Amino acid sequence: MAEKTTSTVPKGQKSQFAVPYYEISYDKFFQFGVSVDCVVFGYHENRLKILLIKRGAAPFMGMWALPGDLVYPNENIDVAAQRILRDLTGIDNLFMEQTKVYGQVDRHPAGRVITTGYYSLIDIAKHDPHASAWADGVYWMDLNEVPKLAFDHSDILKDALQILQQRVRHQPVGFELLPEKFALADLQALYEAILNESYDKANFRKRILSMNLLISLKENQKDVPHRPARLYKFDKQRYDELIAKGFSFEL
Amino acid sequence: MAEKTTSTVPKGQKSQFAVPYYEISYDKFFQFGVSVDCVVFGYHENRLKILLIKRGAAPFMGMWALPGDLVYPNENIDVAAQRILRDLTGIDNLFMEQTKVYGQVDRHPAGRVITTGYYSLIDIAKHDPHASAWADGVYWMDLNEVPKLAFDHSDILKDALQILQQRVRHQPVGFELLPEKFALADLQALYEAILNESYDKANFRKRILSMNLLISLKENQKDVPHRPARLYKFDKQRYDELIAKGFSFEL
DNA sequence: CCAAAAGTGTTCATTCTACACCCATGG
DNA sequence: CCATGGGTGTAGAATGAACACTTTTGG
């Protein structure tokens, strides 16, 4: 920012270099609000879910929205995103990644607020308790049943889903949605839910196992009315090694 | 932004819902500056280049930096990015895409400024004139020779390059860097420059041609001291059709 | 013994890789 | 006629898709 040495500027507005540098802070340029909005994906009973809140204040009171908040002037935006999810779920250091910035002038009725989308993946069974215990305004909504959301949150959700689908095909990102120990069929069902496709069981497991990213545990499912499946866990260490070598996971 | 109904907030700071909604605009939350920074890739003589400016004002005066500017309070951020490149190159509607948001508290010495990175691809031969004629502060720098940049611009550049490499492998994005008519060997050299790899000539052309994204012109290179190559152009229409059908280009 | 889902093996088609070879032009 | 890079064909390897089959559990 403020890097240009010359510039054409919109009529009636002076460039930031028309005034001494140290006055910039008090300038009309510093009037933006900054927020983050979180698209939290969960997975339960073969369905993709998303964490929504019911707004209890204007604007858009009573409408569904993504959890989000304004960023404090002395707060990094990544930290703000973590803070919001900590408030909702009680968990720190959740996997989170930026999606996009939304900078339309009129996107917030209260003033100029630009927001950054984040998406996150969590295992509902493990992390849900705090969220559902917290206020009456937080719910896991089936992705297929999400109504129109407040602000431009429908767009933010749409973009986040697309990015998730893209990620999941090229990086083993989906594991955060599963319990630590899982069967290959669970993983397959997860991929099918996210990508809206179906895969051949034999070929799916061959592909996944050939990547050597799963550690076969010496443990099986219990109390299932059929042959119990072998459980696996994700080998994070091996993944990091492969990534460091420029490996790209392709589904 | 301002979506939560309850929240724990940093000590000593009140949530935006502790005050009536309509007062938010005058709140301490609205003190951010917002900027955009552009990573403009060009391509010339088998080398990837990037457009840099030499800063003529504090802070970081005299250092190399990405072209960027503060966003006006009434300006969409995408529009701001286009404006900056229009100033530099005289071209409107350049291909541009967001990379990431940079929201570290201390990233700008003049105050709290968050910035959004954009990358853009342009054909130097076609679009350069304005840039090089414009002031003495704008240069095409070989990507391998870029020094440490002002602010966190080195990070922004690094991320943008990574995103470009990712894009180029999955979408035919690189064409913007070439003249409208090009030979297959030019395209191959471009991919090799961006991805730092080399490909078998025969296999590369088979792969590219099998996608049916190139239109073979009835025209060859001229004045080359060897068999002149057939020229092609990118079939944008066909590309849009394929994308609409969920096609994904894989290199 | 049956149902249900886990888990494996095989075949055939397709794609990828490496490499050899021919072609057209300027000098 | 040579050097240079354009352009093509092919054999063998590797991968992928489809599908049949075996295994292990609970009821």
Coordinates of C-alpha atoms (C1' of nucleotides) in Angstrom, one line a residue:
Chain A
M1 CA 0.0 0.0 0.0
A2 CA 1.1 3.5 -0.5
E3 CA 3.8 2.4 -2.8
K4 CA 3.2 4.4 -5.9
T5 CA 5.3 7.4 -6.8
T6 CA 2.8 8.8 -9.1
S7 CA -0.8 8.0 -9.8
T8 CA -4.0 9.1 -11.3
V9 CA -6.5 9.3 -8.5
P10 CA -10.3 9.5 -8.5
K11 CA -11.5 13.0 -9.0
G12 CA -11.6 15.1 -5.9
Q13 CA -9.4 12.7 -3.9
K14 CA -5.8 13.3 -3.3
S15 CA -3.2 10.6 -3.3
Q16 CA -1.7 9.5 0.0
F17 CA 1.6 11.1 -1.1
A18 CA 0.1 14.5 -1.5
V19 CA 0.5 14.8 2.3
P20 CA 3.5 13.9 4.4
Y21 CA 3.8 10.3 5.1
Y22 CA 3.3 10.6 8.9
E23 CA -0.1 12.2 8.4
I24 CA -1.5 9.3 6.6
S25 CA -2.9 7.7 9.8
Y26 CA -5.2 10.6 10.3
D27 CA -6.3 10.6 6.8
K28 CA -9.7 9.8 5.4
F29 CA -8.2 6.5 4.1
F30 CA -8.2 5.1 7.6
Q31 CA -11.9 4.7 8.0
F32 CA -12.4 1.0 7.2
G33 CA -13.8 -1.7 9.4
V34 CA -12.2 -5.1 8.9
S35 CA -13.9 -8.3 9.8
V36 CA -13.5 -12.1 9.3
D37 CA -16.2 -14.6 8.6
C38 CA -15.8 -18.3 9.2
V39 CA -17.1 -21.1 7.1
V40 CA -16.8 -24.1 9.5
F41 CA -17.4 -27.4 7.8
G42 CA -18.3 -30.4 9.9
Y43 CA -19.2 -33.9 8.9
H44 CA -21.7 -36.2 10.5
E45 CA -23.6 -39.3 9.3
N46 CA -22.3 -39.0 5.8
R47 CA -23.5 -35.4 5.5
L48 CA -21.5 -32.2 5.2
K49 CA -22.6 -29.6 7.7
I50 CA -21.8 -26.0 8.3
L51 CA -21.9 -24.0 11.5
L52 CA -24.3 -21.1 11.3
I53 CA -25.6 -18.6 13.8
K54 CA -28.9 -16.9 14.1
R55 CA -28.4 -13.2 14.2
G56 CA -29.6 -11.5 17.4
A57 CA -29.0 -7.9 16.4
A58 CA -29.5 -5.6 13.5
P59 CA -28.7 -5.6 10.7
F60 CA -30.3 -8.8 9.3
M61 CA -31.6 -9.7 12.8
G62 CA -33.2 -13.1 12.8
M63 CA -31.4 -14.2 9.7
W64 CA -28.9 -17.0 9.5
A65 CA -25.3 -15.9 9.1
L66 CA -21.7 -17.2 9.2
P67 CA -20.0 -16.6 12.5
G68 CA -17.8 -13.6 12.2
D69 CA -16.7 -10.5 14.0
L70 CA -14.9 -7.2 13.5
V71 CA -11.2 -7.4 13.9
Y72 CA -9.7 -5.3 16.8
P73 CA -7.3 -2.6 15.8
N74 CA -4.4 -4.4 17.5
E75 CA -5.3 -7.9 16.5
N76 CA -3.9 -9.9 13.6
I77 CA -6.7 -11.1 11.3
D78 CA -5.6 -14.7 11.5
V79 CA -5.8 -14.4 15.3
A80 CA -9.3 -12.8 15.0
A81 CA -10.5 -15.9 13.0
Q82 CA -9.1 -18.2 15.7
R83 CA -10.7 -16.1 18.4
I84 CA -14.2 -16.5 16.8
L85 CA -13.9 -20.2 16.5
R86 CA -12.5 -20.5 20.0
D87 CA -15.6 -18.7 21.2
L88 CA -17.8 -21.0 19.3
T89 CA -16.1 -24.3 19.9
G90 CA -13.7 -23.9 22.8
I91 CA -10.9 -25.1 20.6
D92 CA -7.7 -23.3 19.9
N93 CA -5.5 -23.8 16.9
L94 CA -8.1 -25.1 14.6
F95 CA -7.1 -25.8 11.0
M96 CA -8.1 -22.6 9.2
E97 CA -7.3 -21.1 5.8
Q98 CA -8.2 -17.9 4.1
T99 CA -10.6 -18.1 1.2
K100 CA -11.2 -14.7 -0.3
V101 CA -11.6 -11.0 0.6
Y102 CA -14.9 -9.3 0.1
G103 CA -14.5 -5.6 -0.6
Q104 CA -17.7 -4.4 -2.2
V105 CA -18.4 -0.8 -1.1
D106 CA -22.0 -1.6 -0.1
R107 CA -21.6 -5.0 1.4
H108 CA -22.3 -3.9 4.9
P109 CA -25.1 -1.5 5.7
A110 CA -23.3 0.1 8.7
G111 CA -20.3 1.4 6.8
R112 CA -17.3 0.3 4.9
V113 CA -16.4 -3.1 6.1
I114 CA -14.2 -5.4 4.2
T115 CA -14.2 -9.0 5.3
T116 CA -11.9 -12.0 4.8
G117 CA -13.4 -15.4 4.6
Y118 CA -11.9 -18.4 6.4
Y119 CA -12.8 -22.0 6.2
S120 CA -12.2 -24.6 8.8
L121 CA -12.8 -28.3 9.1
I122 CA -13.7 -29.9 12.3
D123 CA -14.9 -33.3 13.5
I124 CA -18.3 -32.6 14.9
A125 CA -18.3 -35.6 17.3
K126 CA -15.2 -34.3 18.9
H127 CA -15.6 -30.5 18.9
D128 CA -19.3 -29.9 18.9
P129 CA -20.2 -29.8 22.6
H130 CA -19.1 -26.2 23.2
A131 CA -20.8 -25.0 20.2
S132 CA -24.2 -26.5 20.9
A133 CA -24.0 -25.6 24.6
W134 CA -23.2 -22.0 23.8
A135 CA -26.1 -19.6 23.5
D136 CA -29.1 -20.8 21.5
G137 CA -27.9 -19.2 18.3
V138 CA -25.4 -21.7 17.0
Y139 CA -26.3 -24.7 14.8
W140 CA -24.9 -27.3 12.5
M141 CA -26.9 -27.0 9.3
D142 CA -26.9 -29.6 6.6
L143 CA -25.1 -28.0 3.6
N144 CA -28.0 -28.8 1.3
E145 CA -30.5 -27.0 3.6
V146 CA -28.7 -23.7 4.1
P147 CA -31.1 -20.9 3.4
K148 CA -30.2 -17.4 2.1
L149 CA -27.8 -15.9 4.5
A150 CA -27.3 -12.4 5.8
F151 CA -24.9 -9.9 4.2
D152 CA -23.0 -11.5 1.3
H153 CA -22.5 -14.6 3.4
S154 CA -24.2 -16.9 0.8
D155 CA -21.4 -15.9 -1.6
I156 CA -18.8 -16.5 1.0
L157 CA -20.1 -19.9 1.7
K158 CA -20.3 -20.8 -2.0
D159 CA -16.7 -19.7 -2.6
A160 CA -15.5 -21.6 0.5
L161 CA -17.2 -24.8 -0.6
Q162 CA -15.6 -24.5 -4.0
I163 CA -12.2 -24.0 -2.4
L164 CA -12.7 -26.9 -0.1
Q165 CA -13.6 -29.1 -3.1
Q166 CA -10.5 -27.9 -4.9
R167 CA -8.3 -28.5 -1.9
V168 CA -9.6 -31.9 -1.1
R169 CA -8.8 -33.1 -4.5
H170 CA -5.2 -32.0 -4.3
Q171 CA -4.3 -32.2 -0.7
P172 CA -5.3 -34.6 2.0
V173 CA -7.2 -31.9 3.8
G174 CA -10.4 -33.8 4.6
F175 CA -8.9 -35.8 7.5
E176 CA -9.7 -33.0 10.0
L177 CA -13.3 -33.9 9.5
L178 CA -12.9 -37.4 10.7
P179 CA -12.2 -38.9 14.1
E180 CA -8.6 -39.8 14.6
K181 CA -9.2 -43.4 13.9
F182 CA -11.3 -44.2 10.9
A183 CA -12.1 -46.9 8.3
L184 CA -11.4 -46.5 4.7
A185 CA -15.1 -46.6 3.9
D186 CA -15.5 -43.6 6.1
L187 CA -12.9 -41.7 4.2
Q188 CA -14.5 -42.7 1.0
A189 CA -17.9 -41.6 2.1
L190 CA -16.4 -38.3 3.2
Y191 CA -14.9 -37.7 -0.2
E192 CA -18.1 -38.6 -1.9
A193 CA -20.0 -36.2 0.3
I194 CA -17.6 -33.3 -0.4
L195 CA -17.2 -33.9 -4.0
N196 CA -20.7 -35.2 -4.9
E197 CA -19.3 -38.2 -6.7
S198 CA -19.0 -41.8 -6.1
Y199 CA -16.0 -44.0 -6.4
D200 CA -15.3 -47.7 -6.9
K201 CA -14.5 -49.2 -3.5
A202 CA -11.5 -51.3 -4.7
N203 CA -10.0 -48.6 -6.7
F204 CA -10.5 -45.9 -4.1
R205 CA -8.6 -47.9 -1.5
K206 CA -5.8 -48.8 -3.8
R207 CA -5.3 -45.2 -4.7
I208 CA -5.4 -44.0 -1.1
L209 CA -3.2 -46.7 0.3
S210 CA -0.6 -46.4 -2.5
M211 CA 0.1 -42.9 -1.2
N212 CA 1.3 -44.3 2.1
L213 CA -0.3 -41.5 4.0
L214 CA -2.3 -43.7 6.2
I215 CA -1.0 -45.8 9.1
S216 CA -2.8 -49.0 9.6
L217 CA -3.7 -49.5 13.2
K218 CA -3.8 -52.9 14.8
E219 CA -7.4 -52.3 15.6
N220 CA -10.8 -52.9 14.0
Q221 CA -14.3 -51.6 14.3
K222 CA -16.4 -53.0 17.1
D223 CA -20.0 -54.1 17.2
V224 CA -20.8 -53.8 13.6
P225 CA -23.2 -56.4 12.1
H226 CA -20.7 -57.3 9.4
R227 CA -17.0 -57.9 9.0
P228 CA -15.3 -55.1 11.1
A229 CA -13.1 -52.7 9.1
R230 CA -9.5 -52.1 9.8
L231 CA -8.9 -48.6 11.3
Y232 CA -6.4 -46.2 10.1
K233 CA -4.9 -42.9 11.1
F234 CA -3.5 -40.1 9.0
D235 CA 0.3 -39.9 8.9
K236 CA 1.0 -36.2 9.3
Q237 CA 4.7 -36.6 9.5
R238 CA 4.9 -38.5 6.2
Y239 CA 2.6 -35.9 4.6
D240 CA 4.9 -33.1 5.6
E241 CA 7.9 -34.9 4.2
L242 CA 6.1 -35.5 0.9
I243 CA 4.9 -31.9 0.6
A244 CA 8.4 -30.7 1.3
K245 CA 9.6 -32.7 -1.7
G246 CA 7.0 -31.1 -3.9
F247 CA 4.6 -33.9 -3.8
S248 CA 1.0 -33.2 -5.0
F249 CA -1.8 -35.4 -3.9
E250 CA -4.3 -36.0 -6.7
L251 CA -7.6 -37.7 -6.3
Chain B
M1 CA -18.5 -8.6 10.4
A2 CA -20.5 -7.9 13.5
E3 CA -22.4 -11.2 13.3
K4 CA -22.0 -12.7 16.7
T5 CA -24.7 -12.5 19.3
T6 CA -22.3 -13.1 22.2
S7 CA -18.6 -13.3 22.4
T8 CA -15.7 -13.1 24.7
V9 CA -13.7 -10.0 23.7
P10 CA -10.1 -9.0 24.5
K11 CA -9.8 -7.4 27.9
G12 CA -10.7 -3.7 27.9
Q13 CA -12.4 -3.8 24.6
K14 CA -16.2 -3.9 24.2
S15 CA -17.9 -5.9 21.5
Q16 CA -19.6 -4.1 18.7
F17 CA -22.9 -5.1 20.1
A18 CA -22.4 -3.4 23.4
V19 CA -23.3 -0.2 21.6
P20 CA -26.3 0.3 19.4
Y21 CA -25.8 -0.9 15.9
Y22 CA -25.9 2.5 14.2
E23 CA -23.1 3.8 16.3
I24 CA -20.7 1.3 15.0
S25 CA -19.4 3.5 12.2
Y26 CA -18.0 5.9 14.7
D27 CA -16.4 3.3 16.7
K28 CA -12.8 2.6 17.2
F29 CA -13.2 -0.4 14.9
F30 CA -13.3 1.8 11.9
Q31 CA -9.7 2.9 11.9
F32 CA -8.2 0.5 9.3
G33 CA -6.5 1.4 6.1
V34 CA -7.0 -1.0 3.3
S35 CA -4.7 -1.4 0.3
V36 CA -4.0 -3.6 -2.6
D37 CA -0.7 -4.8 -3.9
C38 CA -0.2 -6.2 -7.4
V39 CA 2.1 -8.9 -8.5
V40 CA 2.3 -8.4 -12.2
F41 CA 3.9 -11.2 -14.1
G42 CA 5.3 -10.8 -17.5
Y43 CA 7.3 -13.0 -19.8
H44 CA 10.1 -12.1 -22.2
E45 CA 12.8 -14.2 -23.8
N46 CA 12.0 -17.3 -21.9
R47 CA 12.2 -15.5 -18.5
L48 CA 9.5 -14.7 -16.0
K49 CA 9.5 -11.1 -15.1
I50 CA 7.7 -9.1 -12.5
L51 CA 6.8 -5.4 -12.4
L52 CA 8.4 -3.5 -9.6
I53 CA 8.6 0.1 -8.6
K54 CA 11.3 2.0 -6.8
R55 CA 9.8 3.8 -3.8
G56 CA 10.1 7.5 -4.0
A57 CA 8.7 8.3 -0.5
A58 CA 8.9 7.1 3.0
P59 CA 8.6 4.5 4.4
F60 CA 11.1 2.2 2.7
M61 CA 12.2 5.0 0.4
G62 CA 14.5 3.8 -2.3
M63 CA 13.6 0.2 -1.9
W64 CA 11.9 -2.0 -4.5
A65 CA 8.3 -2.7 -3.9
L66 CA 5.2 -4.1 -5.6
P67 CA 2.9 -1.5 -7.1
G68 CA 0.0 -0.9 -4.8
D69 CA -2.1 1.8 -3.2
L70 CA -4.6 2.6 -0.6
V71 CA -8.2 1.9 -1.4
Y72 CA -10.5 4.8 -1.4
P73 CA -13.4 4.7 1.0
N74 CA -15.9 4.6 -1.8
E75 CA -14.0 2.2 -4.1
N76 CA -14.4 -1.5 -4.4
I77 CA -11.1 -3.3 -3.8
D78 CA -11.2 -5.1 -7.2
V79 CA -11.6 -1.7 -8.8
A80 CA -8.7 -0.3 -6.9
A81 CA -6.5 -3.2 -8.2
Q82 CA -7.6 -2.4 -11.7
R83 CA -6.9 1.3 -11.2
I84 CA -3.3 0.6 -10.1
L85 CA -2.6 -1.4 -13.1
R86 CA -4.3 1.0 -15.4
D87 CA -2.0 3.7 -14.1
L88 CA 1.0 1.6 -14.7
T89 CA 0.2 0.0 -18.1
G90 CA -2.7 2.0 -19.5
I91 CA -4.7 -1.1 -19.9
D92 CA -8.1 -1.7 -18.5
N93 CA -9.7 -5.0 -17.6
L94 CA -6.5 -6.9 -17.2
F95 CA -6.8 -10.4 -16.0
M96 CA -6.4 -10.2 -12.2
E97 CA -7.1 -12.5 -9.3
Q98 CA -6.8 -12.2 -5.6
T99 CA -4.1 -14.1 -3.8
K100 CA -4.2 -13.5 -0.1
V101 CA -4.9 -11.0 2.6
Y102 CA -2.1 -9.7 4.8
G103 CA -3.3 -8.6 8.1
Q104 CA -0.4 -8.5 10.5
V105 CA -0.8 -5.7 13.0
D106 CA 2.7 -4.3 12.4
R107 CA 3.0 -4.8 8.7
H108 CA 2.8 -1.1 7.9
P109 CA 4.8 1.4 9.9
A110 CA 2.2 4.2 9.4
G111 CA -0.7 2.5 11.0
R112 CA -3.0 -0.4 10.7
V113 CA -3.2 -1.2 7.0
I114 CA -4.4 -4.5 5.7
T115 CA -3.6 -5.4 2.2
T116 CA -4.9 -7.8 -0.4
G117 CA -2.5 -9.3 -2.9
Y118 CA -3.5 -9.6 -6.6
Y119 CA -1.7 -11.2 -9.4
S120 CA -1.9 -10.4 -13.0
L121 CA -0.4 -11.7 -16.2
I122 CA 0.5 -9.6 -19.1
D123 CA 2.3 -9.9 -22.4
I124 CA 5.2 -7.5 -22.0
A125 CA 5.6 -6.9 -25.7
K126 CA 2.0 -5.8 -26.0
H127 CA 1.5 -3.9 -22.8
D128 CA 4.8 -2.7 -21.6
P129 CA 5.1 0.6 -23.4
H130 CA 3.2 2.6 -20.9
A131 CA 4.9 1.1 -18.0
S132 CA 8.4 1.8 -19.2
A133 CA 7.6 5.2 -20.4
W134 CA 6.0 6.1 -17.2
A135 CA 8.1 7.8 -14.6
D136 CA 11.5 6.3 -14.0
G137 CA 10.3 4.2 -11.2
V138 CA 8.8 1.1 -12.9
Y139 CA 10.8 -1.8 -14.1
W140 CA 10.4 -5.4 -15.2
M141 CA 12.7 -7.4 -13.0
D142 CA 13.8 -10.9 -13.7
L143 CA 12.1 -13.1 -11.2
N144 CA 15.3 -14.7 -10.2
E145 CA 16.9 -11.3 -9.5
V146 CA 14.3 -9.8 -7.3
P147 CA 15.9 -8.3 -4.2
K148 CA 14.3 -8.0 -0.8
L149 CA 11.3 -5.8 -1.1
A150 CA 9.7 -3.2 1.1
F151 CA 7.0 -4.0 3.6
D152 CA 6.0 -7.7 3.5
H153 CA 6.1 -7.6 -0.3
S154 CA 8.6 -10.4 -0.5
D155 CA 6.0 -12.6 1.1
I156 CA 3.3 -11.4 -1.1
L157 CA 5.4 -12.1 -4.2
K158 CA 6.3 -15.6 -2.9
D159 CA 2.7 -16.5 -2.3
A160 CA 1.6 -15.1 -5.6
L161 CA 4.2 -17.1 -7.5
Q162 CA 3.1 -20.2 -5.7
I163 CA -0.5 -19.5 -6.6
L164 CA 0.4 -18.9 -10.2
Q165 CA 2.2 -22.2 -10.4
Q166 CA -0.7 -23.9 -8.9
R167 CA -3.2 -22.2 -11.3
V168 CA -1.1 -22.8 -14.3
R169 CA -1.1 -26.5 -13.7
H170 CA -4.8 -26.7 -13.5
Q171 CA -6.1 -24.0 -15.7
P172 CA -4.9 -22.6 -19.0
V173 CA -4.0 -19.4 -17.3
G174 CA -0.6 -18.8 -18.9
F175 CA -1.9 -17.6 -22.3
E176 CA -2.2 -14.1 -21.1
L177 CA 1.6 -13.9 -21.0
L178 CA 2.0 -14.8 -24.7
P179 CA 1.3 -12.8 -27.8
E180 CA -2.0 -13.7 -29.4
K181 CA -0.3 -15.9 -32.0
F182 CA 2.3 -18.2 -30.6
A183 CA 4.1 -21.4 -31.5
L184 CA 3.8 -24.5 -29.3
A185 CA 7.4 -24.3 -28.4
D186 CA 6.8 -20.8 -27.0
L187 CA 4.0 -22.2 -24.8
Q188 CA 6.2 -25.1 -23.7
A189 CA 9.0 -22.7 -22.8
L190 CA 6.6 -20.6 -20.8
Y191 CA 5.4 -23.5 -18.8
E192 CA 8.9 -24.6 -18.2
A193 CA 9.8 -21.1 -17.0
I194 CA 6.9 -20.9 -14.6
L195 CA 7.1 -24.4 -13.3
N196 CA 10.8 -24.8 -13.4
E197 CA 10.6 -28.1 -15.1
S198 CA 11.2 -29.5 -18.5
Y199 CA 9.0 -31.5 -20.7
D200 CA 9.4 -33.8 -23.6
K201 CA 8.5 -31.9 -26.8
A202 CA 6.4 -34.6 -28.4
N203 CA 4.5 -35.4 -25.3
F204 CA 3.9 -31.8 -24.4
R205 CA 2.4 -31.0 -27.7
K206 CA 0.2 -34.1 -27.7
R207 CA -1.2 -33.2 -24.3
I208 CA -1.8 -29.6 -25.2
L209 CA -3.4 -30.4 -28.6
S210 CA -5.6 -33.2 -27.2
M211 CA -7.4 -30.6 -25.1
N212 CA -8.6 -28.8 -28.2
L213 CA -8.0 -25.5 -26.6
L214 CA -5.8 -24.2 -29.3
I215 CA -6.8 -23.1 -32.7
S216 CA -4.3 -23.8 -35.4
L217 CA -3.9 -20.7 -37.6
K218 CA -3.0 -21.0 -41.3
E219 CA 0.1 -19.1 -40.6
N220 CA 3.7 -19.9 -39.7
Q221 CA 6.7 -18.1 -38.1
K222 CA 8.7 -16.0 -40.5
D223 CA 12.5 -15.4 -40.9
V224 CA 13.6 -18.1 -38.6
P225 CA 16.8 -20.0 -39.5
H226 CA 15.0 -23.3 -39.3
R227 CA 11.7 -24.9 -40.2
P228 CA 9.1 -22.2 -39.3
A229 CA 6.6 -23.3 -36.6
R230 CA 2.9 -23.3 -37.0
L231 CA 1.2 -20.6 -35.0
Y232 CA -1.8 -21.1 -32.7
K233 CA -4.2 -19.0 -30.7
F234 CA -6.1 -19.8 -27.6
D235 CA -9.7 -20.8 -28.0
K236 CA -11.4 -18.8 -25.2
Q237 CA -14.9 -19.8 -26.2
R238 CA -14.1 -23.5 -26.1
Y239 CA -12.4 -23.0 -22.8
D240 CA -15.5 -21.4 -21.3
E241 CA -17.6 -24.2 -22.6
L242 CA -15.4 -26.8 -21.0
I243 CA -15.2 -25.0 -17.7
A244 CA -19.0 -24.8 -17.6
K245 CA -19.1 -28.5 -17.9
G246 CA -16.8 -29.0 -14.9
F247 CA -13.7 -29.7 -17.0
S248 CA -10.4 -29.4 -15.2
F249 CA -7.3 -28.8 -17.1
E250 CA -4.4 -30.8 -15.7
L251 CA -0.8 -30.4 -16.8
Chain C
dC1 C1' -26.8 -70.2 7.0
dC2 C1' -27.8 -65.5 5.5
dA3 C1' -27.1 -60.6 5.0
dA4 C1' -23.9 -57.0 4.9
dA5 C1' -20.1 -54.8 4.3
dA6 C1' -14.8 -55.5 4.2
dG7 C1' -11.2 -56.5 1.5
dT8 C1' -8.6 -58.5 -2.9
dG9 C1' -7.3 -60.0 -7.7
dT10 C1' -7.6 -59.8 -12.6
dT11 C1' -8.6 -58.2 -17.1
dC12 C1' -8.7 -54.8 -20.4
dA13 C1' -8.4 -50.2 -22.0
dT14 C1' -6.2 -45.9 -21.7
dT15 C1' -2.6 -42.9 -20.9
dC16 C1' 2.2 -41.7 -20.2
dT17 C1' 7.2 -41.9 -21.2
dA18 C1' 11.1 -42.2 -23.8
dC19 C1' 13.1 -42.0 -27.8
dA20 C1' 13.9 -42.4 -32.7
dC21 C1' 13.1 -40.4 -36.8
dC22 C1' 11.6 -37.3 -40.6
dC23 C1' 10.8 -32.3 -42.3
dA24 C1' 11.4 -27.4 -43.7
dT25 C1' 14.0 -23.4 -43.6
dG26 C1' 18.3 -20.1 -43.8
dG27 C1' 22.9 -19.8 -44.5
Chain D
dC1 C1' 24.4 -29.8 -47.8
dC2 C1' 24.6 -28.6 -43.0
dA3 C1' 22.7 -26.9 -38.7
dT4 C1' 18.7 -26.0 -36.3
dG5 C1' 14.6 -26.5 -34.4
dG6 C1' 9.7 -28.1 -35.9
dG7 C1' 6.9 -32.0 -36.0
dT8 C1' 5.4 -37.3 -35.8
dG9 C1' 5.1 -42.4 -34.8
dT10 C1' 5.7 -46.2 -31.9
dA11 C1' 6.9 -49.7 -28.3
dG12 C1' 6.6 -50.7 -23.6
dA13 C1' 5.4 -49.3 -19.0
dA14 C1' 2.3 -47.5 -15.9
dT15 C1' -2.1 -46.3 -14.5
dG16 C1' -7.0 -46.5 -14.2
dA17 C1' -11.9 -48.5 -14.6
dA18 C1' -14.9 -52.3 -14.1
dC19 C1' -16.2 -56.1 -11.9
dA20 C1' -16.1 -60.6 -9.9
dC21 C1' -14.8 -62.8 -6.1
dT22 C1' -13.4 -64.1 -1.1
dT23 C1' -13.6 -63.0 3.9
dT24 C1' -15.4 -62.0 8.4
dT25 C1' -18.6 -60.5 11.4
dG26 C1' -23.7 -60.5 13.8
dG27 C1' -28.0 -62.3 13.9

